[in-house]
mmCIF file of C-alpha atoms in Angstrom:
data_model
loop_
_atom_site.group_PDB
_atom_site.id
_atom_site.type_symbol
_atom_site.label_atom_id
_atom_site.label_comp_id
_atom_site.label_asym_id
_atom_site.label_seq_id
_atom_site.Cartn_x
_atom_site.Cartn_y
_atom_site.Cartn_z
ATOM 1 C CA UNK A 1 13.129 -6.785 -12.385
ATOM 2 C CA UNK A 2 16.266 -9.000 -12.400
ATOM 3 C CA UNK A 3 16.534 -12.956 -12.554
ATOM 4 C CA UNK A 4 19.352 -14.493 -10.284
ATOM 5 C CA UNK A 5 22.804 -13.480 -10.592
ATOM 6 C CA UNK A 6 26.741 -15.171 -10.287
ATOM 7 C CA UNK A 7 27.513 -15.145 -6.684
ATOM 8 C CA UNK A 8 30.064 -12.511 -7.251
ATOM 9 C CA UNK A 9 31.449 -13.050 -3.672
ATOM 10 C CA UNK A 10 32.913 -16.513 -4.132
ATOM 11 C CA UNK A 11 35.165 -17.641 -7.023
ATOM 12 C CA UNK A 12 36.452 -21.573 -7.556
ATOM 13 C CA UNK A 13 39.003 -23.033 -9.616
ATOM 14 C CA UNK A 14 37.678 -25.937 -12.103
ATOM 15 C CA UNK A 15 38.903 -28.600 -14.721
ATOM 16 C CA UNK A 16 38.629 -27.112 -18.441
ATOM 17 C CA UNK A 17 37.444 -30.633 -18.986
ATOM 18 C CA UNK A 18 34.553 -30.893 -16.166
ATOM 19 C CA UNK A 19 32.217 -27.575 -18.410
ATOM 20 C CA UNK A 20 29.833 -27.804 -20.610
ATOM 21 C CA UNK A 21 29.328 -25.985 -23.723
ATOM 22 C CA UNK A 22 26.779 -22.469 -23.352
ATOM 23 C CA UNK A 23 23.002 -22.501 -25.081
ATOM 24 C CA UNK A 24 25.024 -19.526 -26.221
ATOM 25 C CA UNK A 25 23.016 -16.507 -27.926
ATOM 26 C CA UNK A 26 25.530 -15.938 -30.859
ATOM 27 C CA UNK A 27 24.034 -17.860 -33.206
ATOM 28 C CA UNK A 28 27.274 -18.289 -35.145
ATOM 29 C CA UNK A 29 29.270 -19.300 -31.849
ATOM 30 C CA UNK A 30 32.740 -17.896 -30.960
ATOM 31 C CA UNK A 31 34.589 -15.565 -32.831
ATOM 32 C CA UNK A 32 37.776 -17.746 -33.758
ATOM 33 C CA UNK A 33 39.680 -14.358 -34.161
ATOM 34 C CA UNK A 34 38.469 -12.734 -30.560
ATOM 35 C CA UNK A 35 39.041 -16.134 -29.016
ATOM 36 C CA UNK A 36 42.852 -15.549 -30.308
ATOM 37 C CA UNK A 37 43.370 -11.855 -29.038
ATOM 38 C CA UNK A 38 42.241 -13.342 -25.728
ATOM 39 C CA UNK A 39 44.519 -15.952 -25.680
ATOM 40 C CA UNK A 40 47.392 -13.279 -26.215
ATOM 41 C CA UNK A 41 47.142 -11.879 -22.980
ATOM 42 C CA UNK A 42 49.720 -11.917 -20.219
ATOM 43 C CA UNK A 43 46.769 -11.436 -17.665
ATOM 44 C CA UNK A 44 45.308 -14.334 -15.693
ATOM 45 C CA UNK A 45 41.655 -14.608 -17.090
ATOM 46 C CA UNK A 46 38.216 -13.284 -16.094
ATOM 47 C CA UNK A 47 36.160 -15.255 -13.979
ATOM 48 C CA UNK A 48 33.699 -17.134 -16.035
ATOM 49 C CA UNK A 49 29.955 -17.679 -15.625
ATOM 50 C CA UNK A 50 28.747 -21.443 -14.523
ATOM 51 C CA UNK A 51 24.999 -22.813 -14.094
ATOM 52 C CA UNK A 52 25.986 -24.337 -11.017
ATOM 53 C CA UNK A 53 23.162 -27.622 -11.507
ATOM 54 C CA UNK A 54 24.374 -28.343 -14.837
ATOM 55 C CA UNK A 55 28.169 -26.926 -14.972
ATOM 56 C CA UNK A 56 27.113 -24.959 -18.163
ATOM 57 C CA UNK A 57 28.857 -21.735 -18.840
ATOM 58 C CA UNK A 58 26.620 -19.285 -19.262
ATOM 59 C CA UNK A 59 28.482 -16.422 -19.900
ATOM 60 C CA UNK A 60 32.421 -16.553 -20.966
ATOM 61 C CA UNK A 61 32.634 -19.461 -24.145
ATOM 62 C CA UNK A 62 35.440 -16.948 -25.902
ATOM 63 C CA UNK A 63 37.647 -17.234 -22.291
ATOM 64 C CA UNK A 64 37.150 -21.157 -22.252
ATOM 65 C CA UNK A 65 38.442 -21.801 -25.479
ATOM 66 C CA UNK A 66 41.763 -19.350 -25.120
ATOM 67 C CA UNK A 67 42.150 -21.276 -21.382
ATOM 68 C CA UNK A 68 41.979 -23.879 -23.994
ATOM 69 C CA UNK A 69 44.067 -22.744 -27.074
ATOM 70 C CA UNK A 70 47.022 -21.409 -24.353
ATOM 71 C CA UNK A 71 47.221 -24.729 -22.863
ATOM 72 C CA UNK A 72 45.517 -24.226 -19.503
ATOM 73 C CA UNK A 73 43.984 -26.889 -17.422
ATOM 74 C CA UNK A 74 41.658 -25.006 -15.264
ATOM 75 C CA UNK A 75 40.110 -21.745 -14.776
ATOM 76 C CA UNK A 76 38.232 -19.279 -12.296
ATOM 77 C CA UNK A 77 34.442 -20.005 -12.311
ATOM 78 C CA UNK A 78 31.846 -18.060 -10.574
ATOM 79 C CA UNK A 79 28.214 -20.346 -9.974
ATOM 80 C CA UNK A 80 25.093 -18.903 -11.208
ATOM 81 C CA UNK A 81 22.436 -19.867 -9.210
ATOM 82 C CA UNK A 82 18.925 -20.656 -10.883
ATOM 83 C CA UNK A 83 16.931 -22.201 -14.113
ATOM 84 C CA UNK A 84 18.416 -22.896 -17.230
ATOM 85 C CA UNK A 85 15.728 -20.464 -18.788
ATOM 86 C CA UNK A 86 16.655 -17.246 -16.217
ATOM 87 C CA UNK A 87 20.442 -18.708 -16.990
ATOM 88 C CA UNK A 88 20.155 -17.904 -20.867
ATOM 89 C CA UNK A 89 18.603 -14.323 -19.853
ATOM 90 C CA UNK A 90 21.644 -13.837 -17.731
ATOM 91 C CA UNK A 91 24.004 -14.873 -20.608
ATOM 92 C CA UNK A 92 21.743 -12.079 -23.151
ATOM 93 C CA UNK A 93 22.326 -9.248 -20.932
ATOM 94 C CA UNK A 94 25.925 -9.990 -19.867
ATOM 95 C CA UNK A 95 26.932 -9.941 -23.862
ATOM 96 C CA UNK A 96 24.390 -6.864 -24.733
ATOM 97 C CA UNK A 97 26.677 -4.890 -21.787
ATOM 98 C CA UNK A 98 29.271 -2.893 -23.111
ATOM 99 C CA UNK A 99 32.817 -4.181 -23.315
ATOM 100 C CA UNK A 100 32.492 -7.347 -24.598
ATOM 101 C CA UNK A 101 31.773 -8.933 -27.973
ATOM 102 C CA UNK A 102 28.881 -7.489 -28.809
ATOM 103 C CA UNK A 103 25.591 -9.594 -30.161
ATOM 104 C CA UNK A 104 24.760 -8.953 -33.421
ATOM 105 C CA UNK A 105 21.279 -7.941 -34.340
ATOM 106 C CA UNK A 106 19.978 -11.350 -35.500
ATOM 107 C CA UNK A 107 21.474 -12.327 -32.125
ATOM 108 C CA UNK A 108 19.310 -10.398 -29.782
ATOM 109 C CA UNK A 109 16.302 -11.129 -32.067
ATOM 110 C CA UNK A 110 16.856 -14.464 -32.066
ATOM 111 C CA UNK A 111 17.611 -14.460 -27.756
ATOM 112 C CA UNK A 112 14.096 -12.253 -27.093
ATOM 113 C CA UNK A 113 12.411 -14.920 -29.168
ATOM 114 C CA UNK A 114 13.517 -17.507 -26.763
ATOM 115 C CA UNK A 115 12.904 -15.224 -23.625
ATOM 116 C CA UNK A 116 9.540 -14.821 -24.936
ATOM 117 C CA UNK A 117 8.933 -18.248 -24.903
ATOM 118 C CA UNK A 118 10.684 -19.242 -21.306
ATOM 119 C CA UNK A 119 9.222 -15.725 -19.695
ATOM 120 C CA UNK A 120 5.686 -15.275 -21.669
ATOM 121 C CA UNK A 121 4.543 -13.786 -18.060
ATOM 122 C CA UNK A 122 7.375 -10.364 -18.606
ATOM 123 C CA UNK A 123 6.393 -7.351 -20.150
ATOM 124 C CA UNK A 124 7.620 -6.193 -23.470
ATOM 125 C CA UNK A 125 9.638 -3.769 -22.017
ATOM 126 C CA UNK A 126 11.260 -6.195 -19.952
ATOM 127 C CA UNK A 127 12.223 -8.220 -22.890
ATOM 128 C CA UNK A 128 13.951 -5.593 -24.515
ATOM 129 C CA UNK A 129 16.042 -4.578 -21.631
ATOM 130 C CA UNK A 130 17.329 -8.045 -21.230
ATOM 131 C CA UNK A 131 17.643 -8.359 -25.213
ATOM 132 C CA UNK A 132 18.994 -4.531 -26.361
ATOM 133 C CA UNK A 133 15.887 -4.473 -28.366
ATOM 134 C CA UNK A 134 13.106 -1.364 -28.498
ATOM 135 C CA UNK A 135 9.892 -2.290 -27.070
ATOM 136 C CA UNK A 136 8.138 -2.368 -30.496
ATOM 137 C CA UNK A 137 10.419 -4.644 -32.151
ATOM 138 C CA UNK A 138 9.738 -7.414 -28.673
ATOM 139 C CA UNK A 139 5.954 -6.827 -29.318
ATOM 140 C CA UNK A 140 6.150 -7.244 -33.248
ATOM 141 C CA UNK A 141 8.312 -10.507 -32.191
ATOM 142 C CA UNK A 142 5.677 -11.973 -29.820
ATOM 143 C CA UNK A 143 3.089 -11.526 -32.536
ATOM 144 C CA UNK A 144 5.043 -13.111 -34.689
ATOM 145 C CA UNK A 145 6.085 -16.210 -33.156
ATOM 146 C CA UNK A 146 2.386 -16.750 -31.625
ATOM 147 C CA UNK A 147 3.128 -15.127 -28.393
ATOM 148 C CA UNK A 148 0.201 -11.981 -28.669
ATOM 149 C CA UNK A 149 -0.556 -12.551 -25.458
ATOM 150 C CA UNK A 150 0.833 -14.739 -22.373
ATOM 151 C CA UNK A 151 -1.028 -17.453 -20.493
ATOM 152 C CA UNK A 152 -1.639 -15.242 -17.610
ATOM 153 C CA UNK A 153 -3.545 -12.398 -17.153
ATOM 154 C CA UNK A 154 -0.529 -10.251 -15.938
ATOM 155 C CA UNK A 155 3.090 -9.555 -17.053
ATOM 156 C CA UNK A 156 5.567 -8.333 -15.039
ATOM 157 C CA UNK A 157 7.541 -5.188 -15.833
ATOM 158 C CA UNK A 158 11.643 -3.501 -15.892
ATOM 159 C CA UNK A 159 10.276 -2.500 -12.248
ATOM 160 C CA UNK A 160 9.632 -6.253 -11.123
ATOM 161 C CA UNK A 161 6.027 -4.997 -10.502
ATOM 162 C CA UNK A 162 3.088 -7.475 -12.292
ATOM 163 C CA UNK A 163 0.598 -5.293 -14.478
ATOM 164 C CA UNK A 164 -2.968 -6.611 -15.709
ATOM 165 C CA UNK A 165 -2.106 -7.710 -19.152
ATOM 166 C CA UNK A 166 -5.231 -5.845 -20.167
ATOM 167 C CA UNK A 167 -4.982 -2.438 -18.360
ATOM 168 C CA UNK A 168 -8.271 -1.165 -19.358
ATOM 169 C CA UNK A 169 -9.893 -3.964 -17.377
ATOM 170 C CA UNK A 170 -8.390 -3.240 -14.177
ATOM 171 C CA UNK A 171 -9.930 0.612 -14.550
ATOM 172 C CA UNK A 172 -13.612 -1.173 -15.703
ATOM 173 C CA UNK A 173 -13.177 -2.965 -11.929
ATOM 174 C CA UNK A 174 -11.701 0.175 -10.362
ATOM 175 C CA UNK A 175 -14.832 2.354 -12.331
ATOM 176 C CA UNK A 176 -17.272 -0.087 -10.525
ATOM 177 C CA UNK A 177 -15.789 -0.096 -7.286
ATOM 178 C CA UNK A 178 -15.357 3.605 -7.230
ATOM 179 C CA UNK A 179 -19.486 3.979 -8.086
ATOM 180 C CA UNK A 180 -20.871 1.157 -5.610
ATOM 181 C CA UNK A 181 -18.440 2.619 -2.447
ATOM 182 C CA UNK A 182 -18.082 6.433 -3.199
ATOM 183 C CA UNK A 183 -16.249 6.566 0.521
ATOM 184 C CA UNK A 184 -13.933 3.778 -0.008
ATOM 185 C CA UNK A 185 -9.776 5.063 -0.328
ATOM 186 C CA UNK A 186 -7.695 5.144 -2.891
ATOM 187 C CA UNK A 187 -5.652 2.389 -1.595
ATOM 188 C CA UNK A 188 -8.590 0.209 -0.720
ATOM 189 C CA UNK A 189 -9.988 0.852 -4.545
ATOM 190 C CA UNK A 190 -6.515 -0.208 -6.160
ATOM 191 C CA UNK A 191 -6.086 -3.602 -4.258
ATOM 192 C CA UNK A 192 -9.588 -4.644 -5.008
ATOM 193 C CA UNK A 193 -9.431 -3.949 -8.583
ATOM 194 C CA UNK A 194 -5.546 -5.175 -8.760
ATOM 195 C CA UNK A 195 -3.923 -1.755 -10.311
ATOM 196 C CA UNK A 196 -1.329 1.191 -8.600
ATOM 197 C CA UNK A 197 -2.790 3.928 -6.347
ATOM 198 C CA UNK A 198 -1.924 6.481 -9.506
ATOM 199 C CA UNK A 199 -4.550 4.581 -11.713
ATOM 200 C CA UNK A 200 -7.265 4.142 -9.194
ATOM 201 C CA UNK A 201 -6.516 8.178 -8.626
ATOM 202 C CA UNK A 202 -7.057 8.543 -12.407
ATOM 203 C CA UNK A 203 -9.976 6.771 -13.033
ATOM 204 C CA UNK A 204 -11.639 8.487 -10.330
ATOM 205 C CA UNK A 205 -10.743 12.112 -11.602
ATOM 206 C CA UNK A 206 -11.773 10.558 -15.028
ATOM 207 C CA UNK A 207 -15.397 9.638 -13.311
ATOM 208 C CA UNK A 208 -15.993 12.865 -11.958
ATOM 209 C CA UNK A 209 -15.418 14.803 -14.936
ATOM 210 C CA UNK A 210 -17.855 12.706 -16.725
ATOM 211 C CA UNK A 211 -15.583 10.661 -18.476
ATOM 212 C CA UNK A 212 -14.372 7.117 -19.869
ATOM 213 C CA UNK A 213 -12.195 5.830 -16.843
ATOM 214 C CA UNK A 214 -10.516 3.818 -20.105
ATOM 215 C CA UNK A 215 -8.646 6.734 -21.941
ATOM 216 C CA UNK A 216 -8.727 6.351 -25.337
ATOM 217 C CA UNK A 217 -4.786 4.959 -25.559
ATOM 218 C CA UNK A 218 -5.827 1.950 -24.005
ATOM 219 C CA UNK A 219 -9.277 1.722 -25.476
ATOM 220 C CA UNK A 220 -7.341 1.691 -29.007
ATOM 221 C CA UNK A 221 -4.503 -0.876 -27.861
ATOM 222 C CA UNK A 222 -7.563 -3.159 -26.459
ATOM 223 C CA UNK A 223 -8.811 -3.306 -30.093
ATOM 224 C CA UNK A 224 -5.581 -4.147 -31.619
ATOM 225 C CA UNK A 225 -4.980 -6.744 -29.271
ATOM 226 C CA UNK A 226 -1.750 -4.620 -27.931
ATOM 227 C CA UNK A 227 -0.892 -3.839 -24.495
ATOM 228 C CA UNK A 228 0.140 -0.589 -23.450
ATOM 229 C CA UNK A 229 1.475 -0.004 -19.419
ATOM 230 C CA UNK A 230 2.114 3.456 -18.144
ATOM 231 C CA UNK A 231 3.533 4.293 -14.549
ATOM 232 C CA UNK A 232 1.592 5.518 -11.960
ATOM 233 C CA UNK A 233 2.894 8.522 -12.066
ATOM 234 C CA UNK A 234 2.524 9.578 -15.561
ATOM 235 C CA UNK A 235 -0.940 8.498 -15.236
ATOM 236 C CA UNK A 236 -1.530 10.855 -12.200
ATOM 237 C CA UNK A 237 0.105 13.919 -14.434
ATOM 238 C CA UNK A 238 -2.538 13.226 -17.589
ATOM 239 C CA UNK A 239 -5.244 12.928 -15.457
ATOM 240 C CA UNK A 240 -4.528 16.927 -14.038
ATOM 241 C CA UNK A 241 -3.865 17.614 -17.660
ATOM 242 C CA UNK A 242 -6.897 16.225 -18.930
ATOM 243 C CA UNK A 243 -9.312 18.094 -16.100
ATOM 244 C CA UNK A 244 -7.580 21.431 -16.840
ATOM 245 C CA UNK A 245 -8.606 20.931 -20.240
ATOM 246 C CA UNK A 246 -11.773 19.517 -19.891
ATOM 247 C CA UNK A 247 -15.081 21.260 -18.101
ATOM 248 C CA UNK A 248 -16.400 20.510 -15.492
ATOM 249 C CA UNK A 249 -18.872 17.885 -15.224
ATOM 250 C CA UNK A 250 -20.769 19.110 -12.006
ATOM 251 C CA UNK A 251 -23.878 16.842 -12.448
ATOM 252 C CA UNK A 252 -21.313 13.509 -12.617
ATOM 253 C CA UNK A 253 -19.272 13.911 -9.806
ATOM 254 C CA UNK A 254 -22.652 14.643 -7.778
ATOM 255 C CA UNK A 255 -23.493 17.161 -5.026
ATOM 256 C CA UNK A 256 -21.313 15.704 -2.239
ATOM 257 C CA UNK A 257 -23.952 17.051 0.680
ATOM 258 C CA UNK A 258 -23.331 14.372 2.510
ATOM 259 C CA UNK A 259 -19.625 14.599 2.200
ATOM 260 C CA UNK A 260 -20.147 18.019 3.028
ATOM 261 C CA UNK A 261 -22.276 17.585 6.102
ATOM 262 C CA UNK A 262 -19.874 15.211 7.864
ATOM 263 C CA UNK A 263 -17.219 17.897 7.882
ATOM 264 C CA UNK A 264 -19.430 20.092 9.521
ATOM 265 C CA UNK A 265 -19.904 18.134 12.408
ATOM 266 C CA UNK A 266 -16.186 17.258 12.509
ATOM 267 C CA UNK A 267 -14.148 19.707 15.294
ATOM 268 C CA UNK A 268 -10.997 19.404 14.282
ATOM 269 C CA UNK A 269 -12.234 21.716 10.927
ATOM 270 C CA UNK A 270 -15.235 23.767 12.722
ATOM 271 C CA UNK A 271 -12.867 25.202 15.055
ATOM 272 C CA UNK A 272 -9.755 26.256 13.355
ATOM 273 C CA UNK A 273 -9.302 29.160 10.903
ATOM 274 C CA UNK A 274 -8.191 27.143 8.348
ATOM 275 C CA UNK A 275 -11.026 24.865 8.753
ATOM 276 C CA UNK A 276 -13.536 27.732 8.591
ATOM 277 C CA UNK A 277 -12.066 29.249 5.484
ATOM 278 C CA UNK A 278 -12.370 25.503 3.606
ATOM 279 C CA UNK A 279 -15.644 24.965 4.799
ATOM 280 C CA UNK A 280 -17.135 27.866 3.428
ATOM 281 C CA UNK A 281 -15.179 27.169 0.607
ATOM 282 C CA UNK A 282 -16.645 23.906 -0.265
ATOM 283 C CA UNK A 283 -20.109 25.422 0.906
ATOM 284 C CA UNK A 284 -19.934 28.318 -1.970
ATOM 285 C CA UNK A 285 -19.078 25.206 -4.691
ATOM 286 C CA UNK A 286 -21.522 22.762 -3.166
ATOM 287 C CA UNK A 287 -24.513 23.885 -5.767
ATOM 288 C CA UNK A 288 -27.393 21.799 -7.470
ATOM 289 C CA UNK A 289 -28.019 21.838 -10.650
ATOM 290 C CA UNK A 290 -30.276 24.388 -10.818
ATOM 291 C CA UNK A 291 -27.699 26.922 -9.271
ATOM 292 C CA UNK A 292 -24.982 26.000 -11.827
ATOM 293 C CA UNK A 293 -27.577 26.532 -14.878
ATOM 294 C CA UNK A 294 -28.305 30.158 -12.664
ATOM 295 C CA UNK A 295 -25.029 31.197 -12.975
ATOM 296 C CA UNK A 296 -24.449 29.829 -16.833
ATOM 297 C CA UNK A 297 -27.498 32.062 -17.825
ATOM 298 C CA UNK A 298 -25.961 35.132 -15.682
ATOM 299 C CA UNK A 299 -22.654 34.955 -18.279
ATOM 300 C CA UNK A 300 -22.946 37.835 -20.709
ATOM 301 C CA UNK A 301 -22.393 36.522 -24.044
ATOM 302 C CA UNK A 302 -19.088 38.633 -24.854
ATOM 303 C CA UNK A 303 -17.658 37.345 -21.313
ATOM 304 C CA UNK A 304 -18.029 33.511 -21.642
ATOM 305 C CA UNK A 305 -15.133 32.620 -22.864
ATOM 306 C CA UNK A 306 -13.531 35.018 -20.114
ATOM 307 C CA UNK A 307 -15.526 33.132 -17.426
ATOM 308 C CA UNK A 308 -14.344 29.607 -18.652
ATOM 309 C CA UNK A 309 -11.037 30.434 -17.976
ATOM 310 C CA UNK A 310 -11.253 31.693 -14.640
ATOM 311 C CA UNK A 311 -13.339 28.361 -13.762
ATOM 312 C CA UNK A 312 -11.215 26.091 -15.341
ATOM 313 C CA UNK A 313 -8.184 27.729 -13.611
ATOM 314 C CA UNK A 314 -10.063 27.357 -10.428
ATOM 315 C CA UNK A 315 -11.030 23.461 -11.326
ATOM 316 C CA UNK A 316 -7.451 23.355 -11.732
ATOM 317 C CA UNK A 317 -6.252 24.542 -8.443
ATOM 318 C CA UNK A 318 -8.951 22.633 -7.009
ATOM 319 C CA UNK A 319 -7.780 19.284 -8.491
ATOM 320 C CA UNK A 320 -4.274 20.090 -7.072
ATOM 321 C CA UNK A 321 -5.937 20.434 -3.898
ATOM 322 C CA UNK A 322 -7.676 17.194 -3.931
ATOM 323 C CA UNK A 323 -4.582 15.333 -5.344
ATOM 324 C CA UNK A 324 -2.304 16.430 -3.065
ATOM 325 C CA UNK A 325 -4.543 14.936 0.006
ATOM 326 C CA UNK A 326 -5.247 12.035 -1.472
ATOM 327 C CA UNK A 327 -1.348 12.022 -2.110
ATOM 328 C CA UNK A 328 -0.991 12.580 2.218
ATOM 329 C CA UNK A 329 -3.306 9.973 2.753
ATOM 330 C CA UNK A 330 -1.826 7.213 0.856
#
């Protein structure tokens, strides 16, 4: 996610005495000493950063005043192009860059504060990439300064995508949609309930093994008021990890018969070899209840824990199987 930048193609000349003054982020303005070093050099000067509608620098105070101290009249300027608001975030992340004057910590504490206020709609995370904060320290911030939560319902994150401020909502909607249209993709799952592919894939793995589609993370963030966002793809990974680890919860994720049925009549898998062999596949799994409790009862006591392994392991490849399709089909 980036707000608009200095059109670093074209590069005026201007008056010293037609610039404003920055909103700078130092809170204890220019370094008289760094201004001095600057003004030492032989070299012509750095560009400098302008706000085009208001002719505020927004990034390059410490050149102005040694244009100023070495007696120049006017200096390169390159426009930035936007709000005043996305003009201060520019000015944070161009002097939290290395090779300049660094911000001290009070600084970028003091700049994210502000950010939160102008941006409440960006994500922690977002914050504190523009800032040189941690995460933590943005959210601990927001609480602080009565930010907890924005206006919106969403933030938007580092990847300019906008998130459900409350996550575990989103998977509620998916966990409904999921139950009332059992045939309905992935895709067509995450755009109704407003969350990535990789969480509508989770939530469903999380429904047929009999589970919360909420994970207990986000269940304990939604209690202290917290968000917590996770990509898509980490997401995808815990949900293998959790139905390795978990058994399987045959009676939740249902018989599928009439799944099953359709692919009989379909062609395209009756008459191939490959077709066959899944077929009879899914046939040998496709068990009521009554079958599964057959087989639990037909476990020897000393080989139980022997058995669970080898079912798990074929869960497992199973759930590899199924995510890697859904993966194909978008």
């Amino acid at each position: 996610m980036t707000v608009p930048g200095p059109d670093q193609r074209h590069t005026v000349v201007l008056p010293l005495t037609s610039l404003l003054p920055a909103a700078s982020p130092r809170l204890a303005g220019e370094d008289p000493r760094h201004v001095q070093a600057i003004a030492r050099l032989d070299s012509p000067l750095p560009p400098i950063v302008v706000h085009r509608a208001t002719l505020r620098v927004v990034d390059g105070m410490h050149r102005l005043r040694a244009a100023r101290l070495r007696g120049d009249e006017r200096i390169a300027v390159r426009f930035f192009e936007g709000s005043e608001e996305d003009a201060f975030v520019h000015a944070v992340r161009a002097n939290t860059r290395p090779g300049g004057l660094p911000l001290t910590r009070a600084d970028r504490s003091a700049a994210a504060e502000r950010i939160i206020r102008s941006h409440p709609h960006w994500s922690d995370r977002l914050i504190a990439s523009a800032a040189g904060l941690a995460a933590s320290t943005v959210a601990s911030l927001r609480r602080r300064t009565g930010h907890p939560a924005a206006p919106t319902t969403a933030r938007t994150g580092r990847d300019g995508r906008v998130r459900p401020l409350n996550a575990a909502d989103g998977r509620r909607r998916a966990g409904a949609l999921i139950a009332a249209r059992p045939e309905a993709s992935l895709r067509e799952i995450a755009h109704d309930a407003g969350i990535a592919v990789g969480t509508a894939r989770d939530v469903r793995l999380r429904l047929a093994l009999g589970q919360d589609p909420v994970p207990k993370k986000l269940r304990d963030a939604e209690r202290r008021g917290t968000d917590v966002v996770t990509s898509p793809a980490r997401e995808a990974s815990s949900a293998v990890a959790v139905a390795v680890a978990t058994p399987v919860a045959v009676a939740a994720a249902g018989d599928g018969s009439s799944s099953l049925s359709r692919l009989h009549m379909d062609p395209s898998l009756r008459l191939t070899d490959g077709g066959r062999i899944l077929l009879r596949l899914l046939n040998a799994h496709a068990m009521g209840g009554d079958r599964w409790r057959r087989l639990l009862e037909a476990v020897p006591a000393h080989r139980r824990q022997t058995v669970a392994q080898a079912a798990r392991h074929c869960a497992a490849s199973w759930l590899r199987f199924a995510n890697e399709l859904e993966r194909r089909a978008g």
